[in-house]
Amino acid sequence: MTDHDQIEAVARAAVLAGGAELRARYRDGDAEAEYGAHDVKAAADVAAESRMLPVVREAFPDHAVFAEEAGEFPGDGPYRWIVDPLDGTNDFAAGLPTFASSVAVLREGSPLVAALHQPATGETYVARSGEGVRYGGDRVTAADARAAAGPGSDVAGATVAVIVGRDVPRDPALAAEVDAIRGALDDRVKRVLDSWAPTVHSGLLARGRLQGLVQFHPDEEEQAVTELLATEAGAAVRREGDLYVAAADEATLDELWAALDEADR
């Protein structure tokens, strides 16, 4: 087993450990949380992270780790782990099944491995640089799944997720830009999803269930997972500053980007 094989195995084990905690709490109807105007801090976040961190730290005590709840753990060498115990806290607290535990591992600042587990549905994704994306153990791609149904899979029938960082709604100027982005997409596609669980929707893009994804000032916890899933699934991607767009193919990307260019932002 190579070092990268071990890193991938530990990342998968960590999200499964966090997911087991979340699954038990979700089934028990756990809604213990601090509710704010823009975010929710759930007890489940801390509990899931307490299950995930030991998996990572015991396997790689010298690696740097950033955990959403516990903060930074310094380390030596090129690797840095990013642990998000509960992506989709608002959904979890509302009783919606769209939430996940996720881990990203960076090597010298570039995403190497990403893993996410959706405990409510039992779905697991693992992506590795140069090795593609596996969903439940099977290789998947971002190729539009609607293509199997024949004609009619154009952008007008597409579903696109919009992901924004937690600080965007607090900034009037950035919030206005996001409104313009949503409006521009609404004019071109069938449906725009406001994602409260970015890694869940990134997984759907990676297996061709969503046709596009737009990130705007994303949080670090989700960014590396989202972008590695998109790249390794063969999505067409483009970035301009803090705006990142991934799509099922180049033609879809061109149309989405053209819509955003026309947005008043």
C-alpha atoms as an extended CHARMM CRD file, in Angstrom:
* protein
*
       265  EXT
         1         1  MET       CA              0.0000000000        0.0000000000        0.0000000000  PROA      1               0.0000000000
         2         2  THR       CA              1.4210000000        3.4080000000       -0.9970000000  PROA      2               0.0000000000
         3         3  ASP       CA              1.2510000000        6.4890000000        1.2110000000  PROA      3               0.0000000000
         4         4  HSD       CA             -1.5400000000        7.8480000000       -0.9630000000  PROA      4               0.0000000000
         5         5  ASP       CA             -3.4540000000        4.5840000000       -0.7260000000  PROA      5               0.0000000000
         6         6  GLN       CA             -3.2720000000        4.8460000000        3.0600000000  PROA      6               0.0000000000
         7         7  ILE       CA             -4.3470000000        8.4900000000        3.0200000000  PROA      7               0.0000000000
         8         8  GLU       CA             -7.3420000000        7.5910000000        0.8640000000  PROA      8               0.0000000000
         9         9  ALA       CA             -8.2840000000        4.6990000000        3.1630000000  PROA      9               0.0000000000
        10        10  VAL       CA             -8.0550000000        6.8720000000        6.2810000000  PROA      10              0.0000000000
        11        11  ALA       CA            -10.0870000000        9.6670000000        4.6650000000  PROA      11              0.0000000000
        12        12  ARG       CA            -12.8320000000        7.1880000000        3.8410000000  PROA      12              0.0000000000
        13        13  ALA       CA            -12.7160000000        5.7040000000        7.3490000000  PROA      13              0.0000000000
        14        14  ALA       CA            -12.9810000000        9.1790000000        8.8740000000  PROA      14              0.0000000000
        15        15  VAL       CA            -16.1190000000       10.1740000000        6.9620000000  PROA      15              0.0000000000
        16        16  LEU       CA            -17.7460000000        6.8330000000        7.7480000000  PROA      16              0.0000000000
        17        17  ALA       CA            -16.9860000000        7.3550000000       11.4470000000  PROA      17              0.0000000000
        18        18  GLY       CA            -18.4590000000       10.8480000000       11.4080000000  PROA      18              0.0000000000
        19        19  GLY       CA            -21.4090000000        9.6450000000        9.3730000000  PROA      19              0.0000000000
        20        20  ALA       CA            -22.2250000000        6.9130000000       11.8940000000  PROA      20              0.0000000000
        21        21  GLU       CA            -22.5550000000        9.5410000000       14.6130000000  PROA      21              0.0000000000
        22        22  LEU       CA            -24.7010000000       11.7700000000       12.4250000000  PROA      22              0.0000000000
        23        23  ARG       CA            -26.9240000000        8.9010000000       11.3290000000  PROA      23              0.0000000000
        24        24  ALA       CA            -27.7070000000        7.9390000000       14.9360000000  PROA      24              0.0000000000
        25        25  ARG       CA            -28.4670000000       11.5250000000       15.9180000000  PROA      25              0.0000000000
        26        26  TYR       CA            -30.5510000000       12.1600000000       12.7960000000  PROA      26              0.0000000000
        27        27  ARG       CA            -32.6850000000        9.0920000000       13.4340000000  PROA      27              0.0000000000
        28        28  ASP       CA            -33.1570000000       10.2050000000       17.0590000000  PROA      28              0.0000000000
        29        29  GLY       CA            -34.4000000000       13.6000000000       15.8350000000  PROA      29              0.0000000000
        30        30  ASP       CA            -31.4790000000       15.5000000000       17.3710000000  PROA      30              0.0000000000
        31        31  ALA       CA            -32.0930000000       19.2310000000       16.7850000000  PROA      31              0.0000000000
        32        32  GLU       CA            -29.8480000000       20.6180000000       19.5410000000  PROA      32              0.0000000000
        33        33  ALA       CA            -28.2450000000       23.7020000000       18.0320000000  PROA      33              0.0000000000
        34        34  GLU       CA            -27.6410000000       27.4200000000       18.1840000000  PROA      34              0.0000000000
        35        35  TYR       CA            -29.7900000000       29.0300000000       15.4970000000  PROA      35              0.0000000000
        36        36  GLY       CA            -28.6840000000       32.3120000000       13.8950000000  PROA      36              0.0000000000
        37        37  ALA       CA            -29.9580000000       34.4160000000       11.0280000000  PROA      37              0.0000000000
        38        38  HSD       CA            -27.3980000000       32.9870000000        8.5890000000  PROA      38              0.0000000000
        39        39  ASP       CA            -26.0910000000       29.7610000000       10.1140000000  PROA      39              0.0000000000
        40        40  VAL       CA            -26.6990000000       26.9370000000       12.5720000000  PROA      40              0.0000000000
        41        41  LYS       CA            -24.1820000000       25.4010000000       14.9780000000  PROA      41              0.0000000000
        42        42  ALA       CA            -25.4230000000       21.9350000000       15.8950000000  PROA      42              0.0000000000
        43        43  ALA       CA            -24.2540000000       19.6890000000       18.7110000000  PROA      43              0.0000000000
        44        44  ALA       CA            -23.9530000000       17.0010000000       16.0400000000  PROA      44              0.0000000000
        45        45  ASP       CA            -21.0710000000       18.9290000000       14.4070000000  PROA      45              0.0000000000
        46        46  VAL       CA            -18.9270000000       18.5960000000       17.5190000000  PROA      46              0.0000000000
        47        47  ALA       CA            -19.9600000000       14.9990000000       18.1670000000  PROA      47              0.0000000000
        48        48  ALA       CA            -19.1820000000       13.8590000000       14.6100000000  PROA      48              0.0000000000
        49        49  GLU       CA            -15.8510000000       15.6570000000       14.5940000000  PROA      49              0.0000000000
        50        50  SER       CA            -14.8840000000       13.9180000000       17.8380000000  PROA      50              0.0000000000
        51        51  ARG       CA            -15.3050000000       10.6240000000       15.9770000000  PROA      51              0.0000000000
        52        52  MET       CA            -13.3900000000       11.7490000000       12.8790000000  PROA      52              0.0000000000
        53        53  LEU       CA            -10.3460000000       13.4880000000       14.3280000000  PROA      53              0.0000000000
        54        54  PRO       CA             -8.9160000000       10.4580000000       16.1710000000  PROA      54              0.0000000000
        55        55  VAL       CA             -9.0640000000        8.4300000000       12.9450000000  PROA      55              0.0000000000
        56        56  VAL       CA             -6.9150000000       11.0170000000       11.1790000000  PROA      56              0.0000000000
        57        57  ARG       CA             -4.6060000000       11.9730000000       14.0450000000  PROA      57              0.0000000000
        58        58  GLU       CA             -3.7920000000        8.3950000000       15.0500000000  PROA      58              0.0000000000
        59        59  ALA       CA             -2.9440000000        7.4200000000       11.4790000000  PROA      59              0.0000000000
        60        60  PHE       CA             -0.9760000000       10.5860000000       10.6330000000  PROA      60              0.0000000000
        61        61  PRO       CA              0.0820000000       12.3920000000       13.8180000000  PROA      61              0.0000000000
        62        62  ASP       CA              2.5830000000       14.5590000000       11.9290000000  PROA      62              0.0000000000
        63        63  HSD       CA              0.1350000000       15.8470000000        9.3140000000  PROA      63              0.0000000000
        64        64  ALA       CA             -1.4020000000       19.3000000000        9.6240000000  PROA      64              0.0000000000
        65        65  VAL       CA             -5.1610000000       19.2660000000       10.1920000000  PROA      65              0.0000000000
        66        66  PHE       CA             -7.8580000000       21.9100000000       10.0570000000  PROA      66              0.0000000000
        67        67  ALA       CA            -11.0770000000       20.8040000000       11.7310000000  PROA      67              0.0000000000
        68        68  GLU       CA            -14.1370000000       23.0280000000       11.4500000000  PROA      68              0.0000000000
        69        69  GLU       CA            -14.9170000000       22.8540000000       15.1690000000  PROA      69              0.0000000000
        70        70  ALA       CA            -11.5170000000       22.2270000000       16.8240000000  PROA      70              0.0000000000
        71        71  GLY       CA             -9.4670000000       24.5010000000       14.5720000000  PROA      71              0.0000000000
        72        72  GLU       CA             -5.8660000000       24.1040000000       13.4050000000  PROA      72              0.0000000000
        73        73  PHE       CA             -3.4070000000       21.3650000000       14.3500000000  PROA      73              0.0000000000
        74        74  PRO       CA              0.0940000000       22.1600000000       13.0370000000  PROA      74              0.0000000000
        75        75  GLY       CA              2.1140000000       19.4860000000       11.2980000000  PROA      75              0.0000000000
        76        76  ASP       CA              5.2190000000       18.7380000000        9.2950000000  PROA      76              0.0000000000
        77        77  GLY       CA              5.5050000000       17.8190000000        5.6450000000  PROA      77              0.0000000000
        78        78  PRO       CA              3.3850000000       18.5080000000        2.5870000000  PROA      78              0.0000000000
        79        79  TYR       CA             -0.0140000000       17.2010000000        3.7370000000  PROA      79              0.0000000000
        80        80  ARG       CA             -2.9320000000       19.1200000000        5.2570000000  PROA      80              0.0000000000
        81        81  TRP       CA             -6.3050000000       17.6150000000        6.1500000000  PROA      81              0.0000000000
        82        82  ILE       CA             -9.5520000000       19.5800000000        6.1320000000  PROA      82              0.0000000000
        83        83  VAL       CA            -12.2690000000       17.9540000000        8.2140000000  PROA      83              0.0000000000
        84        84  ASP       CA            -15.9090000000       19.0270000000        7.8960000000  PROA      84              0.0000000000
        85        85  PRO       CA            -17.9540000000       16.8410000000       10.2510000000  PROA      85              0.0000000000
        86        86  LEU       CA            -21.3590000000       18.0890000000        9.1020000000  PROA      86              0.0000000000
        87        87  ASP       CA            -21.7930000000       19.7890000000        5.7570000000  PROA      87              0.0000000000
        88        88  GLY       CA            -25.4360000000       20.8090000000        5.5880000000  PROA      88              0.0000000000
        89        89  THR       CA            -26.0420000000       21.6740000000        9.2340000000  PROA      89              0.0000000000
        90        90  ASN       CA            -29.1610000000       23.6720000000        8.4020000000  PROA      90              0.0000000000
        91        91  ASP       CA            -30.6160000000       20.6930000000        6.5470000000  PROA      91              0.0000000000
        92        92  PHE       CA            -29.7240000000       18.2970000000        9.3720000000  PROA      92              0.0000000000
        93        93  ALA       CA            -31.3590000000       20.5520000000       11.9670000000  PROA      93              0.0000000000
        94        94  ALA       CA            -34.4750000000       20.8750000000        9.7920000000  PROA      94              0.0000000000
        95        95  GLY       CA            -34.7870000000       17.1030000000        9.4340000000  PROA      95              0.0000000000
        96        96  LEU       CA            -33.7550000000       17.0330000000        5.7700000000  PROA      96              0.0000000000
        97        97  PRO       CA            -31.5590000000       14.1220000000        4.6180000000  PROA      97              0.0000000000
        98        98  THR       CA            -29.2120000000       16.2540000000        2.4910000000  PROA      98              0.0000000000
        99        99  PHE       CA            -26.1030000000       16.4430000000        4.6790000000  PROA      99              0.0000000000
       100       100  ALA       CA            -22.6790000000       14.7780000000        4.7650000000  PROA      100             0.0000000000
       101       101  SER       CA            -19.3930000000       14.2790000000        6.5520000000  PROA      101             0.0000000000
       102       102  SER       CA            -16.4380000000       15.2120000000        4.3640000000  PROA      102             0.0000000000
       103       103  VAL       CA            -12.6480000000       15.2310000000        4.3370000000  PROA      103             0.0000000000
       104       104  ALA       CA            -10.1930000000       16.7720000000        1.9120000000  PROA      104             0.0000000000
       105       105  VAL       CA             -6.4450000000       16.1660000000        1.9100000000  PROA      105             0.0000000000
       106       106  LEU       CA             -4.1360000000       18.6950000000        0.2830000000  PROA      106             0.0000000000
       107       107  ARG       CA             -0.5840000000       17.9790000000       -0.8180000000  PROA      107             0.0000000000
       108       108  GLU       CA              1.5020000000       21.1420000000       -1.0180000000  PROA      108             0.0000000000
       109       109  GLY       CA             -1.7240000000       23.1110000000       -1.2490000000  PROA      109             0.0000000000
       110       110  SER       CA             -3.3330000000       21.0970000000       -4.0570000000  PROA      110             0.0000000000
       111       111  PRO       CA             -6.2480000000       18.7080000000       -3.4850000000  PROA      111             0.0000000000
       112       112  LEU       CA             -5.0690000000       15.0970000000       -3.4250000000  PROA      112             0.0000000000
       113       113  VAL       CA             -7.9630000000       13.1470000000       -1.9060000000  PROA      113             0.0000000000
       114       114  ALA       CA            -11.5880000000       13.9300000000       -1.0990000000  PROA      114             0.0000000000
       115       115  ALA       CA            -14.1050000000       11.7090000000        0.6470000000  PROA      115             0.0000000000
       116       116  LEU       CA            -17.6860000000       12.3030000000        1.6600000000  PROA      116             0.0000000000
       117       117  HSD       CA            -20.3870000000       10.1650000000        3.2040000000  PROA      117             0.0000000000
       118       118  GLN       CA            -24.1230000000       10.8990000000        3.2790000000  PROA      118             0.0000000000
       119       119  PRO       CA            -25.3360000000        9.0020000000        6.3430000000  PROA      119             0.0000000000
       120       120  ALA       CA            -29.0660000000        9.4090000000        5.7160000000  PROA      120             0.0000000000
       121       121  THR       CA            -28.7850000000        7.6140000000        2.3670000000  PROA      121             0.0000000000
       122       122  GLY       CA            -25.6270000000        5.5610000000        2.8750000000  PROA      122             0.0000000000
       123       123  GLU       CA            -23.8570000000        7.0700000000       -0.1410000000  PROA      123             0.0000000000
       124       124  THR       CA            -20.0740000000        7.4560000000       -0.2280000000  PROA      124             0.0000000000
       125       125  TYR       CA            -17.8280000000        9.2290000000       -2.7310000000  PROA      125             0.0000000000
       126       126  VAL       CA            -14.0240000000        9.0790000000       -2.9160000000  PROA      126             0.0000000000
       127       127  ALA       CA            -11.9600000000       11.1570000000       -5.3460000000  PROA      127             0.0000000000
       128       128  ARG       CA             -8.2050000000       11.0820000000       -5.8170000000  PROA      128             0.0000000000
       129       129  SER       CA             -6.0360000000       13.2340000000       -8.0220000000  PROA      129             0.0000000000
       130       130  GLY       CA             -5.4170000000       11.4250000000      -11.2910000000  PROA      130             0.0000000000
       131       131  GLU       CA             -7.5570000000        8.4430000000      -10.2360000000  PROA      131             0.0000000000
       132       132  GLY       CA            -11.1180000000        9.6640000000      -10.8680000000  PROA      132             0.0000000000
       133       133  VAL       CA            -14.2080000000        9.5330000000       -8.6420000000  PROA      133             0.0000000000
       134       134  ARG       CA            -15.7650000000        6.4140000000       -7.1690000000  PROA      134             0.0000000000
       135       135  TYR       CA            -19.3460000000        6.3230000000       -5.9400000000  PROA      135             0.0000000000
       136       136  GLY       CA            -20.1190000000        3.2520000000       -3.8770000000  PROA      136             0.0000000000
       137       137  GLY       CA            -16.9410000000        1.7220000000       -5.2860000000  PROA      137             0.0000000000
       138       138  ASP       CA            -17.8310000000        2.3130000000       -8.9540000000  PROA      138             0.0000000000
       139       139  ARG       CA            -16.1650000000        4.8780000000      -11.2080000000  PROA      139             0.0000000000
       140       140  VAL       CA            -18.4880000000        7.7410000000      -12.1790000000  PROA      140             0.0000000000
       141       141  THR       CA            -18.2530000000       10.7900000000      -14.4280000000  PROA      141             0.0000000000
       142       142  ALA       CA            -19.9630000000       14.1450000000      -14.7490000000  PROA      142             0.0000000000
       143       143  ALA       CA            -21.2950000000       13.2960000000      -18.2180000000  PROA      143             0.0000000000
       144       144  ASP       CA            -24.9400000000       14.3850000000      -18.3090000000  PROA      144             0.0000000000
       145       145  ALA       CA            -27.0360000000       11.4050000000      -17.1810000000  PROA      145             0.0000000000
       146       146  ARG       CA            -29.9730000000       12.7880000000      -19.1970000000  PROA      146             0.0000000000
       147       147  ALA       CA            -28.1280000000       11.9310000000      -22.4230000000  PROA      147             0.0000000000
       148       148  ALA       CA            -29.2510000000        8.3190000000      -22.0350000000  PROA      148             0.0000000000
       149       149  ALA       CA            -32.8300000000        9.5200000000      -22.4560000000  PROA      149             0.0000000000
       150       150  GLY       CA            -32.1010000000       10.8740000000      -25.9280000000  PROA      150             0.0000000000
       151       151  PRO       CA            -32.6850000000       14.3980000000      -27.3230000000  PROA      151             0.0000000000
       152       152  GLY       CA            -33.6680000000       17.2930000000      -25.1140000000  PROA      152             0.0000000000
       153       153  SER       CA            -30.7430000000       17.3960000000      -22.6960000000  PROA      153             0.0000000000
       154       154  ASP       CA            -29.8700000000       21.0340000000      -23.4580000000  PROA      154             0.0000000000
       155       155  VAL       CA            -29.1580000000       23.8350000000      -20.9750000000  PROA      155             0.0000000000
       156       156  ALA       CA            -32.7850000000       24.9380000000      -20.8990000000  PROA      156             0.0000000000
       157       157  GLY       CA            -33.5700000000       21.6690000000      -19.1350000000  PROA      157             0.0000000000
       158       158  ALA       CA            -30.5700000000       21.7610000000      -16.7990000000  PROA      158             0.0000000000
       159       159  THR       CA            -30.4530000000       21.8410000000      -13.0200000000  PROA      159             0.0000000000
       160       160  VAL       CA            -27.6570000000       23.9600000000      -11.5410000000  PROA      160             0.0000000000
       161       161  ALA       CA            -26.5900000000       24.2810000000       -7.9070000000  PROA      161             0.0000000000
       162       162  VAL       CA            -25.3310000000       27.5680000000       -6.4860000000  PROA      162             0.0000000000
       163       163  ILE       CA            -22.8800000000       27.3780000000       -3.5660000000  PROA      163             0.0000000000
       164       164  VAL       CA            -21.9310000000       30.4700000000       -1.5730000000  PROA      164             0.0000000000
       165       165  GLY       CA            -19.6610000000       30.8870000000        1.4270000000  PROA      165             0.0000000000
       166       166  ARG       CA            -21.1070000000       31.4720000000        4.8690000000  PROA      166             0.0000000000
       167       167  ASP       CA            -19.9690000000       35.1200000000        4.9240000000  PROA      167             0.0000000000
       168       168  VAL       CA            -21.5970000000       36.0980000000        1.6210000000  PROA      168             0.0000000000
       169       169  PRO       CA            -25.1280000000       36.7520000000        3.0010000000  PROA      169             0.0000000000
       170       170  ARG       CA            -23.6150000000       39.0600000000        5.6450000000  PROA      170             0.0000000000
       171       171  ASP       CA            -22.0220000000       41.3010000000        3.0000000000  PROA      171             0.0000000000
       172       172  PRO       CA            -24.6230000000       43.3920000000        1.1070000000  PROA      172             0.0000000000
       173       173  ALA       CA            -22.4050000000       43.8130000000       -1.9660000000  PROA      173             0.0000000000
       174       174  LEU       CA            -21.6300000000       40.0980000000       -2.2510000000  PROA      174             0.0000000000
       175       175  ALA       CA            -25.2450000000       39.1770000000       -1.5290000000  PROA      175             0.0000000000
       176       176  ALA       CA            -26.3270000000       41.4290000000       -4.3930000000  PROA      176             0.0000000000
       177       177  GLU       CA            -23.8470000000       39.6890000000       -6.7150000000  PROA      177             0.0000000000
       178       178  VAL       CA            -25.2730000000       36.3110000000       -5.7720000000  PROA      178             0.0000000000
       179       179  ASP       CA            -28.7990000000       37.5420000000       -6.4680000000  PROA      179             0.0000000000
       180       180  ALA       CA            -27.6210000000       38.6210000000       -9.9170000000  PROA      180             0.0000000000
       181       181  ILE       CA            -26.0020000000       35.2210000000      -10.5030000000  PROA      181             0.0000000000
       182       182  ARG       CA            -29.1780000000       33.3850000000       -9.5390000000  PROA      182             0.0000000000
       183       183  GLY       CA            -31.2900000000       35.6590000000      -11.7180000000  PROA      183             0.0000000000
       184       184  ALA       CA            -29.0580000000       35.1530000000      -14.7370000000  PROA      184             0.0000000000
       185       185  LEU       CA            -29.1450000000       31.3790000000      -14.3230000000  PROA      185             0.0000000000
       186       186  ASP       CA            -32.9280000000       31.3790000000      -13.8070000000  PROA      186             0.0000000000
       187       187  ASP       CA            -33.2970000000       32.8650000000      -17.2650000000  PROA      187             0.0000000000
       188       188  ARG       CA            -31.2870000000       30.0420000000      -18.8840000000  PROA      188             0.0000000000
       189       189  VAL       CA            -31.9180000000       26.7890000000      -17.0010000000  PROA      189             0.0000000000
       190       190  LYS       CA            -34.8300000000       24.7610000000      -15.6990000000  PROA      190             0.0000000000
       191       191  ARG       CA            -33.9680000000       24.9360000000      -12.0240000000  PROA      191             0.0000000000
       192       192  VAL       CA            -31.4710000000       26.6840000000       -9.7540000000  PROA      192             0.0000000000
       193       193  LEU       CA            -30.7680000000       25.0290000000       -6.4070000000  PROA      193             0.0000000000
       194       194  ASP       CA            -29.5160000000       27.0600000000       -3.4560000000  PROA      194             0.0000000000
       195       195  SER       CA            -27.1590000000       24.5360000000       -1.9090000000  PROA      195             0.0000000000
       196       196  TRP       CA            -27.0300000000       24.2830000000        1.8710000000  PROA      196             0.0000000000
       197       197  ALA       CA            -24.9230000000       21.1230000000        1.5450000000  PROA      197             0.0000000000
       198       198  PRO       CA            -22.2580000000       21.8320000000       -1.0750000000  PROA      198             0.0000000000
       199       199  THR       CA            -20.5390000000       18.4520000000       -0.9800000000  PROA      199             0.0000000000
       200       200  VAL       CA            -23.8420000000       16.6350000000       -1.5130000000  PROA      200             0.0000000000
       201       201  HSD       CA            -24.5280000000       18.6240000000       -4.6670000000  PROA      201             0.0000000000
       202       202  SER       CA            -20.9040000000       18.2780000000       -5.7600000000  PROA      202             0.0000000000
       203       203  GLY       CA            -21.3710000000       14.5170000000       -5.6070000000  PROA      203             0.0000000000
       204       204  LEU       CA            -24.4790000000       14.7670000000       -7.7570000000  PROA      204             0.0000000000
       205       205  LEU       CA            -22.5250000000       16.7690000000      -10.3350000000  PROA      205             0.0000000000
       206       206  ALA       CA            -19.7420000000       14.1850000000      -10.2630000000  PROA      206             0.0000000000
       207       207  ARG       CA            -22.1380000000       11.4060000000      -11.2940000000  PROA      207             0.0000000000
       208       208  GLY       CA            -24.0610000000       13.3650000000      -13.9060000000  PROA      208             0.0000000000
       209       209  ARG       CA            -27.2210000000       14.0890000000      -11.9270000000  PROA      209             0.0000000000
       210       210  LEU       CA            -26.7160000000       17.8590000000      -11.9490000000  PROA      210             0.0000000000
       211       211  GLN       CA            -25.6630000000       19.6150000000      -15.1230000000  PROA      211             0.0000000000
       212       212  GLY       CA            -23.8750000000       22.5400000000      -13.4960000000  PROA      212             0.0000000000
       213       213  LEU       CA            -22.5230000000       23.9930000000      -10.2880000000  PROA      213             0.0000000000
       214       214  VAL       CA            -21.5380000000       27.5570000000       -9.4270000000  PROA      214             0.0000000000
       215       215  GLN       CA            -19.3240000000       28.4370000000       -6.4520000000  PROA      215             0.0000000000
       216       216  PHE       CA            -19.0290000000       32.0100000000       -5.1880000000  PROA      216             0.0000000000
       217       217  HSD       CA            -16.6090000000       32.8240000000       -2.3500000000  PROA      217             0.0000000000
       218       218  PRO       CA            -16.8400000000       29.2060000000       -1.0950000000  PROA      218             0.0000000000
       219       219  ASP       CA            -15.7850000000       28.1110000000        2.3900000000  PROA      219             0.0000000000
       220       220  GLU       CA            -12.5180000000       26.1920000000        2.6000000000  PROA      220             0.0000000000
       221       221  GLU       CA            -14.2190000000       23.1310000000        4.0900000000  PROA      221             0.0000000000
       222       222  GLU       CA            -16.2080000000       22.5210000000        0.8950000000  PROA      222             0.0000000000
       223       223  GLN       CA            -14.0560000000       24.0750000000       -1.8090000000  PROA      223             0.0000000000
       224       224  ALA       CA            -11.3580000000       21.4080000000       -2.0810000000  PROA      224             0.0000000000
       225       225  VAL       CA            -13.9120000000       18.5680000000       -2.0260000000  PROA      225             0.0000000000
       226       226  THR       CA            -16.1020000000       20.2120000000       -4.6510000000  PROA      226             0.0000000000
       227       227  GLU       CA            -13.2920000000       21.0840000000       -7.0220000000  PROA      227             0.0000000000
       228       228  LEU       CA            -11.5380000000       17.7070000000       -6.8190000000  PROA      228             0.0000000000
       229       229  LEU       CA            -14.8230000000       15.8670000000       -7.4180000000  PROA      229             0.0000000000
       230       230  ALA       CA            -15.5530000000       18.0370000000      -10.4480000000  PROA      230             0.0000000000
       231       231  THR       CA            -12.0830000000       17.7380000000      -11.9610000000  PROA      231             0.0000000000
       232       232  GLU       CA            -11.7120000000       14.0080000000      -11.3840000000  PROA      232             0.0000000000
       233       233  ALA       CA            -15.2120000000       13.3480000000      -12.7480000000  PROA      233             0.0000000000
       234       234  GLY       CA            -14.1960000000       15.0050000000      -16.0100000000  PROA      234             0.0000000000
       235       235  ALA       CA            -16.3710000000       18.1080000000      -15.6230000000  PROA      235             0.0000000000
       236       236  ALA       CA            -15.6280000000       21.2050000000      -17.6650000000  PROA      236             0.0000000000
       237       237  VAL       CA            -14.5040000000       23.9340000000      -15.2490000000  PROA      237             0.0000000000
       238       238  ARG       CA            -13.6670000000       27.6280000000      -15.3050000000  PROA      238             0.0000000000
       239       239  ARG       CA            -12.6090000000       30.1130000000      -12.6360000000  PROA      239             0.0000000000
       240       240  GLU       CA            -12.5040000000       33.8870000000      -12.4410000000  PROA      240             0.0000000000
       241       241  GLY       CA            -11.4090000000       35.1810000000       -9.0640000000  PROA      241             0.0000000000
       242       242  ASP       CA            -13.8430000000       33.8710000000       -6.4430000000  PROA      242             0.0000000000
       243       243  LEU       CA            -16.3030000000       32.6090000000       -9.0820000000  PROA      243             0.0000000000
       244       244  TYR       CA            -15.9770000000       28.9570000000      -10.1220000000  PROA      244             0.0000000000
       245       245  VAL       CA            -18.2330000000       27.0880000000      -12.5310000000  PROA      245             0.0000000000
       246       246  ALA       CA            -18.2900000000       23.3640000000      -13.2800000000  PROA      246             0.0000000000
       247       247  ALA       CA            -20.5250000000       21.7420000000      -15.8860000000  PROA      247             0.0000000000
       248       248  ALA       CA            -21.2400000000       18.3830000000      -17.4630000000  PROA      248             0.0000000000
       249       249  ASP       CA            -19.5050000000       19.4010000000      -20.6980000000  PROA      249             0.0000000000
       250       250  GLU       CA            -17.8470000000       22.3430000000      -22.4470000000  PROA      250             0.0000000000
       251       251  ALA       CA            -21.0010000000       23.4180000000      -24.2780000000  PROA      251             0.0000000000
       252       252  THR       CA            -22.9660000000       23.6370000000      -21.0380000000  PROA      252             0.0000000000
       253       253  LEU       CA            -20.1030000000       25.4820000000      -19.3630000000  PROA      253             0.0000000000
       254       254  ASP       CA            -19.9880000000       28.0240000000      -22.2010000000  PROA      254             0.0000000000
       255       255  GLU       CA            -23.7210000000       28.7270000000      -21.8900000000  PROA      255             0.0000000000
       256       256  LEU       CA            -23.6010000000       29.0430000000      -18.1030000000  PROA      256             0.0000000000
       257       257  TRP       CA            -20.5850000000       31.3270000000      -18.2670000000  PROA      257             0.0000000000
       258       258  ALA       CA            -22.2570000000       33.4680000000      -20.9340000000  PROA      258             0.0000000000
       259       259  ALA       CA            -25.2710000000       33.8690000000      -18.6730000000  PROA      259             0.0000000000
       260       260  LEU       CA            -23.0590000000       34.9520000000      -15.7890000000  PROA      260             0.0000000000
       261       261  ASP       CA            -21.2090000000       37.4140000000      -18.0170000000  PROA      261             0.0000000000
       262       262  GLU       CA            -24.5640000000       39.0720000000      -18.7260000000  PROA      262             0.0000000000
       263       263  ALA       CA            -25.4790000000       39.2600000000      -15.0380000000  PROA      263             0.0000000000
       264       264  ASP       CA            -25.5100000000       42.7030000000      -13.4380000000  PROA      264             0.0000000000
       265       265  ARG       CA            -22.8340000000       41.9250000000      -10.8580000000  PROA      265             0.0000000000
